[in-house]
XYZ file of C-alpha atoms in Angstrom:
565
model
C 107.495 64.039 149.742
C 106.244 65.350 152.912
C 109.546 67.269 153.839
C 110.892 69.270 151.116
C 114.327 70.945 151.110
C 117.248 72.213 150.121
C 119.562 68.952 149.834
C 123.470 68.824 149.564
C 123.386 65.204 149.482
C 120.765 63.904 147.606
C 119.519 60.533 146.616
C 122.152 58.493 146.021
C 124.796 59.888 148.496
C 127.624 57.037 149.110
C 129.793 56.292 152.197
C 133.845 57.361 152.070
C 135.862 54.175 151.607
C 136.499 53.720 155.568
C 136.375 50.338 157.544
C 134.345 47.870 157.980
C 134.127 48.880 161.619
C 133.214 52.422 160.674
C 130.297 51.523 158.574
C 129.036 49.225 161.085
C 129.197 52.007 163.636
C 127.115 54.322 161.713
C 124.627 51.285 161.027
C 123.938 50.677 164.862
C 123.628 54.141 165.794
C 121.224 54.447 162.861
C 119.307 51.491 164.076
C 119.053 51.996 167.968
C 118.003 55.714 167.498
C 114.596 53.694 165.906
C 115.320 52.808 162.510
C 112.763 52.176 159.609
C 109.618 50.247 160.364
C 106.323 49.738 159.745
C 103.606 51.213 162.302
C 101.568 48.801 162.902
C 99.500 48.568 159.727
C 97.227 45.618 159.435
C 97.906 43.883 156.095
C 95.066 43.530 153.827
C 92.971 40.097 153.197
C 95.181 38.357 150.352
C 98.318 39.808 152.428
C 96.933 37.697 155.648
C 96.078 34.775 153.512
C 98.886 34.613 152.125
C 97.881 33.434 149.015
C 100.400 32.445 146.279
C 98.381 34.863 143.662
C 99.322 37.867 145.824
C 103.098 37.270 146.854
C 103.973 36.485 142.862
C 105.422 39.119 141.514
C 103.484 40.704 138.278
C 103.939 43.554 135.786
C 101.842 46.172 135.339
C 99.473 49.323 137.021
C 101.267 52.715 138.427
C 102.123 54.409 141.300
C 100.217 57.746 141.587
C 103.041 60.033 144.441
C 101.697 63.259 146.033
C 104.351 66.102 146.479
C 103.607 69.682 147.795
C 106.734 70.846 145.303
C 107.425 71.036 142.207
C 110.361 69.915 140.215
C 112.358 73.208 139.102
C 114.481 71.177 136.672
C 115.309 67.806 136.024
C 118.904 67.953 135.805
C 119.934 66.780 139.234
C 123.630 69.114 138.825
C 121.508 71.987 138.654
C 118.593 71.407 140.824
C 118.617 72.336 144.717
C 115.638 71.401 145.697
C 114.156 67.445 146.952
C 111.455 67.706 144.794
C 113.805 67.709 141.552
C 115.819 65.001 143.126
C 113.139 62.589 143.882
C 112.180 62.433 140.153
C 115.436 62.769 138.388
C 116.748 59.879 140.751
C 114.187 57.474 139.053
C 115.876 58.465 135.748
C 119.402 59.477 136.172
C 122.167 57.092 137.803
C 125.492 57.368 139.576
C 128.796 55.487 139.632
C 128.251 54.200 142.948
C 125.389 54.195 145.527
C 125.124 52.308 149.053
C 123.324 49.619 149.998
C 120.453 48.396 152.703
C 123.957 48.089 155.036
C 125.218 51.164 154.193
C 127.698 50.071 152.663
C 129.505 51.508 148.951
C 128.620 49.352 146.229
C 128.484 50.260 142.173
C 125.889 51.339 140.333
C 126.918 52.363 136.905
C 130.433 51.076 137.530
C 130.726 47.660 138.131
C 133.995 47.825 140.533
C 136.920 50.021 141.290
C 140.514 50.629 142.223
C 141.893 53.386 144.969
C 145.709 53.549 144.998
C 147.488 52.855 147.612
C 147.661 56.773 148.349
C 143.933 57.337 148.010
C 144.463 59.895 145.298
C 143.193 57.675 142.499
C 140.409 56.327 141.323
C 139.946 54.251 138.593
C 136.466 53.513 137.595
C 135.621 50.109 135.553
C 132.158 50.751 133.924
C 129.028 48.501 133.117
C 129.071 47.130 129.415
C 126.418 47.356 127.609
C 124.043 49.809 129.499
C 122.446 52.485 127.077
C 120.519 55.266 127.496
C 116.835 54.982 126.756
C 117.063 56.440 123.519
C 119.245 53.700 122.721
C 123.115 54.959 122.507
C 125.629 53.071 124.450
C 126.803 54.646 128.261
C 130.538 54.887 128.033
C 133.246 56.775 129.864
C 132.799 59.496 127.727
C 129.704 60.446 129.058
C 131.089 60.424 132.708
C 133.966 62.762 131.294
C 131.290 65.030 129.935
C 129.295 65.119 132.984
C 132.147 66.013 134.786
C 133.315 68.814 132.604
C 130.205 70.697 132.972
C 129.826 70.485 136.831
C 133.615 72.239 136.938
C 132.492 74.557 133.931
C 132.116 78.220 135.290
C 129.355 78.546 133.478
C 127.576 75.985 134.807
C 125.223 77.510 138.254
C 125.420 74.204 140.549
C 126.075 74.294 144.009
C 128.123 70.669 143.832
C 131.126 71.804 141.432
C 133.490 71.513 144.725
C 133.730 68.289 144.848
C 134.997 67.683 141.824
C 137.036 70.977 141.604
C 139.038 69.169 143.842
C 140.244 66.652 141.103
C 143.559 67.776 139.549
C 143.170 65.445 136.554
C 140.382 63.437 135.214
C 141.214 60.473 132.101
C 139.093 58.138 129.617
C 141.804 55.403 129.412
C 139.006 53.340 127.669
C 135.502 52.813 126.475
C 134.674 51.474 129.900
C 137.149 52.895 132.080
C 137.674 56.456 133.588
C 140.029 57.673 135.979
C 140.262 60.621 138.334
C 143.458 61.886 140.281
C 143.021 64.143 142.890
C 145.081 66.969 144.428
C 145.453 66.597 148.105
C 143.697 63.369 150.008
C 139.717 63.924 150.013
C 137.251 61.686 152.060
C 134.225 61.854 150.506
C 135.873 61.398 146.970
C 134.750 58.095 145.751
C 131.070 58.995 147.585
C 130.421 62.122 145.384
C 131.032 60.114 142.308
C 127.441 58.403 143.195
C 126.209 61.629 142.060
C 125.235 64.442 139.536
C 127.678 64.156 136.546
C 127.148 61.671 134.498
C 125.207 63.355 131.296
C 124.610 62.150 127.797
C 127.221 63.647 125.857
C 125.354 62.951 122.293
C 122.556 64.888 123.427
C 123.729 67.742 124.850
C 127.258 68.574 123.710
C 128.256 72.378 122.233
C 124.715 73.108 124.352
C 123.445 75.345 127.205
C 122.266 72.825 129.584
C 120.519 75.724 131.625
C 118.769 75.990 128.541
C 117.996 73.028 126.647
C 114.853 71.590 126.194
C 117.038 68.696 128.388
C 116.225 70.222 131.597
C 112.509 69.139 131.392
C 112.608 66.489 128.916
C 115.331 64.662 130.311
C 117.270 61.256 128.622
C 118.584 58.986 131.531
C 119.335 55.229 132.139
C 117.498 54.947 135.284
C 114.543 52.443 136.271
C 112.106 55.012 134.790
C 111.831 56.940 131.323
C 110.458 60.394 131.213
C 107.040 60.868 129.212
C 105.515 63.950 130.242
C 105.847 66.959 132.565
C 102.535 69.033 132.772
C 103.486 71.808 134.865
C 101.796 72.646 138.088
C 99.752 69.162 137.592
C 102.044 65.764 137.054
C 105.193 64.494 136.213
C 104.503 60.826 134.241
C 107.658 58.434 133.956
C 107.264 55.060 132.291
C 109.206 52.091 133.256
C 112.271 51.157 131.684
C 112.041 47.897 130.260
C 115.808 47.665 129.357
C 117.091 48.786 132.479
C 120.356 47.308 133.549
C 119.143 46.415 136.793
C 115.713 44.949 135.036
C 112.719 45.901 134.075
C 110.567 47.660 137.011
C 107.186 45.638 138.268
C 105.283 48.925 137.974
C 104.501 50.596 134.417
C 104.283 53.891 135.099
C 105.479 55.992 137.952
C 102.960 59.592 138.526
C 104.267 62.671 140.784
C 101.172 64.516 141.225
C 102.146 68.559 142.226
C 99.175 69.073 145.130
C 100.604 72.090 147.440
C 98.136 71.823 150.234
C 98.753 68.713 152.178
C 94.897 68.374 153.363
C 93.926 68.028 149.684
C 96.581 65.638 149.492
C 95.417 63.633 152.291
C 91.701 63.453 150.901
C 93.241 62.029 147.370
C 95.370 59.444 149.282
C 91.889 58.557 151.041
C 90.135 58.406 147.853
C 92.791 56.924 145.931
C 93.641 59.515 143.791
C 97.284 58.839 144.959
C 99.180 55.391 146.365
C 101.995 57.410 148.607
C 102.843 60.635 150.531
C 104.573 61.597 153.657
C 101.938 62.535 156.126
C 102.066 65.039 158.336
C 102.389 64.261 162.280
C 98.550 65.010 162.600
C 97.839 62.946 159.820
C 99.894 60.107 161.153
C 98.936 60.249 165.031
C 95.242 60.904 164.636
C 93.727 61.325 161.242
C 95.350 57.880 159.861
C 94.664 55.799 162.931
C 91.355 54.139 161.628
C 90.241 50.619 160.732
C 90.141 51.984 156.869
C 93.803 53.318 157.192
C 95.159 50.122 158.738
C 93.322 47.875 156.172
C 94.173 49.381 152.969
C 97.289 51.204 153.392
C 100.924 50.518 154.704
C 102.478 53.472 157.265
C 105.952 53.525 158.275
C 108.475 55.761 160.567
C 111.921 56.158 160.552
C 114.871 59.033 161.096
C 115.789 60.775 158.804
C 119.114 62.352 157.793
C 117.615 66.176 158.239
C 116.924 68.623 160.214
C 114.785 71.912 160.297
C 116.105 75.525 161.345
C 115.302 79.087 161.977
C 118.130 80.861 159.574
C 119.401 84.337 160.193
C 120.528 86.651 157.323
C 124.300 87.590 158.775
C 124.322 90.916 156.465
C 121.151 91.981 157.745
C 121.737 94.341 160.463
C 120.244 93.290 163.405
C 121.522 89.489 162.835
C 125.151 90.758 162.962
C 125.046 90.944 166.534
C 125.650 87.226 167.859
C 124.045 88.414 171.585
C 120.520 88.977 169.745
C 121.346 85.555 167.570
C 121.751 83.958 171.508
C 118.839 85.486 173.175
C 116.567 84.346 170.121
C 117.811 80.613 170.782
C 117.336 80.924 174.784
C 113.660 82.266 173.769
C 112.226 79.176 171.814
C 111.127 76.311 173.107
C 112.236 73.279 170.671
C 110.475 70.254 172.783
C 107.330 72.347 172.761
C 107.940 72.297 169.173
C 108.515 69.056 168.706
C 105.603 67.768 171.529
C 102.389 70.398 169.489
C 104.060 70.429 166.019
C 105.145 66.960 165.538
C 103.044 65.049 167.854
C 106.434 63.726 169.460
C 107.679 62.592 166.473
C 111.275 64.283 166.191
C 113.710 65.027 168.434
C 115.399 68.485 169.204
C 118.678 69.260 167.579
C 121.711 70.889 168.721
C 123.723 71.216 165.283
C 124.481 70.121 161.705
C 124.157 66.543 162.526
C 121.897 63.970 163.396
C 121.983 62.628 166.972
C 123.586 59.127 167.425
C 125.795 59.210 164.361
C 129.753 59.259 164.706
C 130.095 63.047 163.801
C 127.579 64.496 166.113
C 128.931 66.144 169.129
C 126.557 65.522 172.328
C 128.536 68.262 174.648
C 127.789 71.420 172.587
C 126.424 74.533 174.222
C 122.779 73.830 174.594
C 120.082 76.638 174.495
C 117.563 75.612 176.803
C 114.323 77.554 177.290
C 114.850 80.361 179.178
C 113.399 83.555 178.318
C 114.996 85.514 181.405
C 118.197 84.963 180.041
C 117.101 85.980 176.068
C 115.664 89.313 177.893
C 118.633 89.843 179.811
C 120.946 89.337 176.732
C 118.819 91.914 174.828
C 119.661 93.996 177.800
C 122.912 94.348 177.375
C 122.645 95.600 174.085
C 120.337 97.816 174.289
C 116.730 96.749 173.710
C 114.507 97.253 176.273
C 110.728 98.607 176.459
C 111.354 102.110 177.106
C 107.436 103.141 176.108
C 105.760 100.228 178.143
C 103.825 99.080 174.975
C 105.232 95.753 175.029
C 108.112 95.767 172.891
C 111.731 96.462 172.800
C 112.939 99.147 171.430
C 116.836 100.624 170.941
C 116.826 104.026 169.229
C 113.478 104.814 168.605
C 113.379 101.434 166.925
C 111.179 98.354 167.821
C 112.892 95.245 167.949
C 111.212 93.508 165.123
C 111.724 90.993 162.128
C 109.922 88.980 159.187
C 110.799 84.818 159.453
C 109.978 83.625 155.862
C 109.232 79.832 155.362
C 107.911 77.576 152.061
C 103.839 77.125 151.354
C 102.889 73.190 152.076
C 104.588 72.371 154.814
C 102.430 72.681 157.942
C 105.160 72.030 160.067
C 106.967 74.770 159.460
C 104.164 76.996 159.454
C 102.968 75.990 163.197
C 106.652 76.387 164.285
C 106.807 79.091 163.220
C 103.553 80.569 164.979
C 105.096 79.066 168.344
C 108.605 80.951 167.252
C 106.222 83.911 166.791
C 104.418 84.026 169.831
C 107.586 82.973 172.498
C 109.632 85.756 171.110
C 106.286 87.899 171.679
C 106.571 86.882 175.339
C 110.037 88.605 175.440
C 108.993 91.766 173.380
C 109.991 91.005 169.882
C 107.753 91.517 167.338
C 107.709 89.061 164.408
C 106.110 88.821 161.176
C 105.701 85.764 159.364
C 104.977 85.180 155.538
C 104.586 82.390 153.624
C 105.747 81.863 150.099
C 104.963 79.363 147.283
C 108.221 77.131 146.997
C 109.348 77.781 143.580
C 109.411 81.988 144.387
C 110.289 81.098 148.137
C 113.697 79.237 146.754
C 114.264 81.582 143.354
C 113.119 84.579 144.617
C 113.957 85.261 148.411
C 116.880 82.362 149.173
C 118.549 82.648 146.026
C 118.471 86.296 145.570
C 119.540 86.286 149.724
C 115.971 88.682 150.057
C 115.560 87.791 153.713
C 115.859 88.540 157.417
C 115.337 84.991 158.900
C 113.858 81.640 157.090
C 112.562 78.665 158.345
C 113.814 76.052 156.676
C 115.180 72.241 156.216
C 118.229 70.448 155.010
C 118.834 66.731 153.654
C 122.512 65.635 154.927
C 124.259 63.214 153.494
C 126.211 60.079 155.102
C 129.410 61.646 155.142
C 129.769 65.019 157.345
C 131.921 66.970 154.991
C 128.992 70.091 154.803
C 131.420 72.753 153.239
C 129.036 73.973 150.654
C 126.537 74.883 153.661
C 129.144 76.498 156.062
C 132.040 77.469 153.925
C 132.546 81.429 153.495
C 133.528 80.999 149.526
C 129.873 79.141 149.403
C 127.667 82.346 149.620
C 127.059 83.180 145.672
C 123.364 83.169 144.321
C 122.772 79.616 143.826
C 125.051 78.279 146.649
C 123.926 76.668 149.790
C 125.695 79.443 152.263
C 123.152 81.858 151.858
C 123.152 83.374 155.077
C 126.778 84.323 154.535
C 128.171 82.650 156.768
C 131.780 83.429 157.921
C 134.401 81.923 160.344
C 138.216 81.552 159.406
C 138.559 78.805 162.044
C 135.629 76.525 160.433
C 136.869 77.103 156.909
C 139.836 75.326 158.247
C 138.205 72.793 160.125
C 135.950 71.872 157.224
C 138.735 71.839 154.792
C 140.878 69.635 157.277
C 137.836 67.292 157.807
C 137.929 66.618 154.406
C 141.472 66.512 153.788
C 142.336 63.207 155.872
C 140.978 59.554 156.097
C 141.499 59.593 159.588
C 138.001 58.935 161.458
C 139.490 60.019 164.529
C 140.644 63.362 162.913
C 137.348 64.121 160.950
C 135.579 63.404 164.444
C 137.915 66.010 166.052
C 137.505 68.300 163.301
C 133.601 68.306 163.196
C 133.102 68.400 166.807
C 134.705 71.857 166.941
C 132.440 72.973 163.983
C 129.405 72.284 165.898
C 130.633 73.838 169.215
C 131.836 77.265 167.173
C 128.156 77.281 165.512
C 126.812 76.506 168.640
C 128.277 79.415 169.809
C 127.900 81.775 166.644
C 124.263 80.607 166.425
C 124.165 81.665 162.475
C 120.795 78.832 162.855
C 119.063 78.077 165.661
C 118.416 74.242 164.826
C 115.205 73.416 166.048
C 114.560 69.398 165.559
C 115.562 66.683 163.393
C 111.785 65.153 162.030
C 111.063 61.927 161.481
C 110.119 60.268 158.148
C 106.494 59.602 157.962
C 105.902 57.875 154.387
C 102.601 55.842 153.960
C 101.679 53.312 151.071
C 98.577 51.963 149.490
C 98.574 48.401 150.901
C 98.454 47.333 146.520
C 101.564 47.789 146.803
C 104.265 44.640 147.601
C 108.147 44.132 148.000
C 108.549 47.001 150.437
C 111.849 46.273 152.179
C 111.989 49.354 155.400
C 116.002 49.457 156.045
C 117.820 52.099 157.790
C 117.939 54.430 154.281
C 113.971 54.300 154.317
C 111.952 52.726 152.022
C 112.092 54.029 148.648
C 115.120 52.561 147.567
C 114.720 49.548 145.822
C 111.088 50.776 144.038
C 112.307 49.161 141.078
C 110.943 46.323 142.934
C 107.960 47.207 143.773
C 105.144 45.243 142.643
C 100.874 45.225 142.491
C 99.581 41.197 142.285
C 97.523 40.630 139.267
C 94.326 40.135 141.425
C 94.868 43.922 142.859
C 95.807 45.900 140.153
C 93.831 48.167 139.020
C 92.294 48.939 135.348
C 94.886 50.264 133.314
C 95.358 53.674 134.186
C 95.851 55.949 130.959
C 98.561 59.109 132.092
């Protein structure tokens, strides 16, 4: 909601089958680094009373959700962006997903068998589950789905994954099973996403363009109704869902790009839930009114933002100006007037206090004698005295692009702006409505430097960010990225079930990109959701709070009129 990005691991992202030990690892550094909780909020009248009418569980009323995005399509193999993940994960489902413990359990299969190699996977599937236009969900569907995603002519930036399985098998109605080529770690995990597609609907079709894409058919908690674009997405609940029926009728993703307007709505009710901005949540929701009527919470999250260079543009090619840039910013001034202290600063790919994170990385602490004296050496200096470097006859200047709505990124990149001004670069900054920002500039690699965010998943393996074969038009390496020695790294992380090995594996990563400095990563954010207090059955847990909305429910005496979408 309130941070939108480009996600490789979206949603539902599962957990490799490690130990025990290794899952409860990741949980504790997830929950001393100040997991998911609730800031604070005092609970409304019935909530303090306690009443029996308001803790019983009813049907009925709907959720109104404020996004700055919108969806591009709702067919999460094709979609890169959070705001086409957040709906199509109420509707779509995968084999697997992880639970409040992080820990791999099934979702549209009901259990499953590795061999003793780890090369196989045999999936036993849910009886009985149908999509909601009323056709049986059977292995056949899974086989589909995964036939596409491989298909060359399908543009998704998640095919690898599953180009890494050497032979895939319906042995049954309910049972499908996948042998892969060499060992991969995040095998079973990938399976808790993207291809599993209604083959009745859409087979001998173009699913890039079918009317599928925006009227999508799922088996999820929610059913599609309406998309109205650049206004609402309306799902209704699914009353036959496997999991059962969701409290709430009707779930509403309202498209509002500026987040003030936002904010007034979620004051006026005109919405139920948004992530707030670090103003909004230090100062503009700390009232008597915010604390009676709505629910705010806080947590880490598994992202981080970034300045991004453009490696075939020719002033980025030169790593000593990628350096200096780094030494010039100041990321806890960032953090401290941006985020109100809510964030930390980041040093690579990872999030701090998670097993693949390397603390000992070469760390680019403010100091803008150094930037200067790297720009030195390579030339720039201010040989007119009107401020700024120049090399050639040429001033030393750039354009950062970053996405419309997100105020964070904006102000950051004012400060970025304004420190590199102190050191004589000149740089412009433009902002750009998402849909064009991601379609137009990203995609179509029409950039100099971005300012930008990514989602991570649980597992490290990031080889469709930092892999060199990753750089086409709709893949995630679109700075074009190259390094022989990561390319192995990445492919060994992936390759072996060894933690120890992985660890080894990824630690080099981040100290090569540490070095390279294709991104200066700036901070990691924290999550900053709030809730109309309505709203019951909230469970924070260390994978947020919007997990287990299927549970969600409004007591009889405060729902509202029946809202007509």
């Amino acid at each position: 909601m309130g941070q939108h990005v480009r996600n490789i691991r979206i949603k539902k992202r599962v957990l490799p089958l490690y130990p025990l030990s290794v899952y409860l690892l990741l949980l504790l550094s997830i929950l001393l680094s100040s997991g998911c909780r609730n800031e604070g909020n005092a609970l409304d009248k019935s909530d303090s009373n306690n009443s029996a009418e308001n803790s019983t569980p009813a049907y009925g009323d709907t959720i109104i959700v404020g996004s700055i995005g919108e969806p591009s399509v709702l067919i999460p193999m094709l979609a890169g962006d959070s705001a086409s993940h957040e709906v199509a994960g109420l509707i779509f489902n995968g084999l697997v997903k992880y639970d409040t413990d992080l820990e791999i359990i099934g979702d549209l299969a009901e259990s499953w068998d590795i061999s003793p190699d780890g090369l196989t996977i045999t999936f036993h599937l849910r009886k009985g589950v149908r999509w909601t236009d009323g056709v049986e969900f059977t292995a056949d569907d899974v086989m589909f789905g995964y036939k596409t995603i491989i298909d060359d002519k399908t543009p998704t930036a998640y095919k690898e994954d599953f180009l890494q399985v050497k032979r895939a098998k319906v042995l049954d109605r309910y049972t499908f099973r996948v042998t892969y080529k060499k060992p991969f770690a995040p095998a079973l995990s990938s399976w808790g996403n993207l291809p599993v597609l209604p083959e009745h609907l859409l087979r001998g079709k173009d699913i890039t363009k079918a009317a599928f894409r925006r009227k999508p058919v799922g088996m999820g908690p929610f059913i599609f109704q309406k998309w109205i674009p650049g206004e609402k997405i309306v799902l209704r609940s699914n009353h036959d869902y496997f999991e059962g029926r969701p409290y709430i009728d009707h779930y509403i993703y309202r498209i509002i790009p500026d987040p003030s307007t936002m904010f007034l709505e979620l004051r006026t009710g005109g919405i139920d839930l948004m992530g707030l901005t670090p103003v909004q949540y230090k100062k503009q929701t700390d009232t008597e009114f915010f604390r009676k009527n709505f629910h705010k919470f806080r947590y880490p999250t598994f992202a981080y933002t970034y300045l991004g260079f453009n490696l075939k543009y020719g002033l980025f090619t030169n790593r000593k100006i990628r350096q200096a840039i780094a030494y010039a910013i100041n990321k806890q001034e960032i953090i401290d007037i941006v985020l109100f202290g809510l964030g930390r600063i980041a040093t690579g790919p990872y999030v701090p206090n998670t097993w693949p994170y390397n603390p000992d990385v070469k760390k680019y602490k403010y100091n803008p004698e150094k930037a200067k004296h790297l720009l030195a050496e390579e030339g720039w200096t201010d040989t007119d005295g009107d401020g700024w470097l120049d090399k050639d006859g040429r001033r030393l200047e750039f354009t950062i692009i970053t996405n419309m709505g997100n105020d964070s990124r904006r102000k950051a990149a004012t400060i970025i702006q304004w420190r590199l001004k102190q050191i004589g670069i000149k740089v412009k900054i433009r902002i750009i409505e998402w849909s064009a920002f991601i379609n137009e500039f990203i995609d179509k690699r029409q950039f100099e430097a971005c300012l930008l965010g990514w989602s991570i998943g649980l597992d490290p393996d990031q080889y469709d960010i930092w892999d060199s074969s990753k750089t086409g038009e709709k893949e995630f390496n679109f700075i074009s990225f190259k390094n022989s020695e990561v390319d192995r790294l990445l492919d060994k992380g992936r390759r072996t079930f060894n933690i120890g090995e992985r660890k080894k594996a990824y630690f080099r990563i981040q100290e090569i990109l540490a070095e390279e400095v294709p991104y200066v990563f700036l901070y990691v954010p924290d999550a900053l959701p709030i809730v109309s207090s309505r709203f019951k059955g909230i469970k924070p847990a260390p994978i947020g709070i919007t997990y287990n909305i299927n549970k969600w429910y409004v007591p009889k005496n405060l729902q509202r009129d029946k809202l007509i979408p």
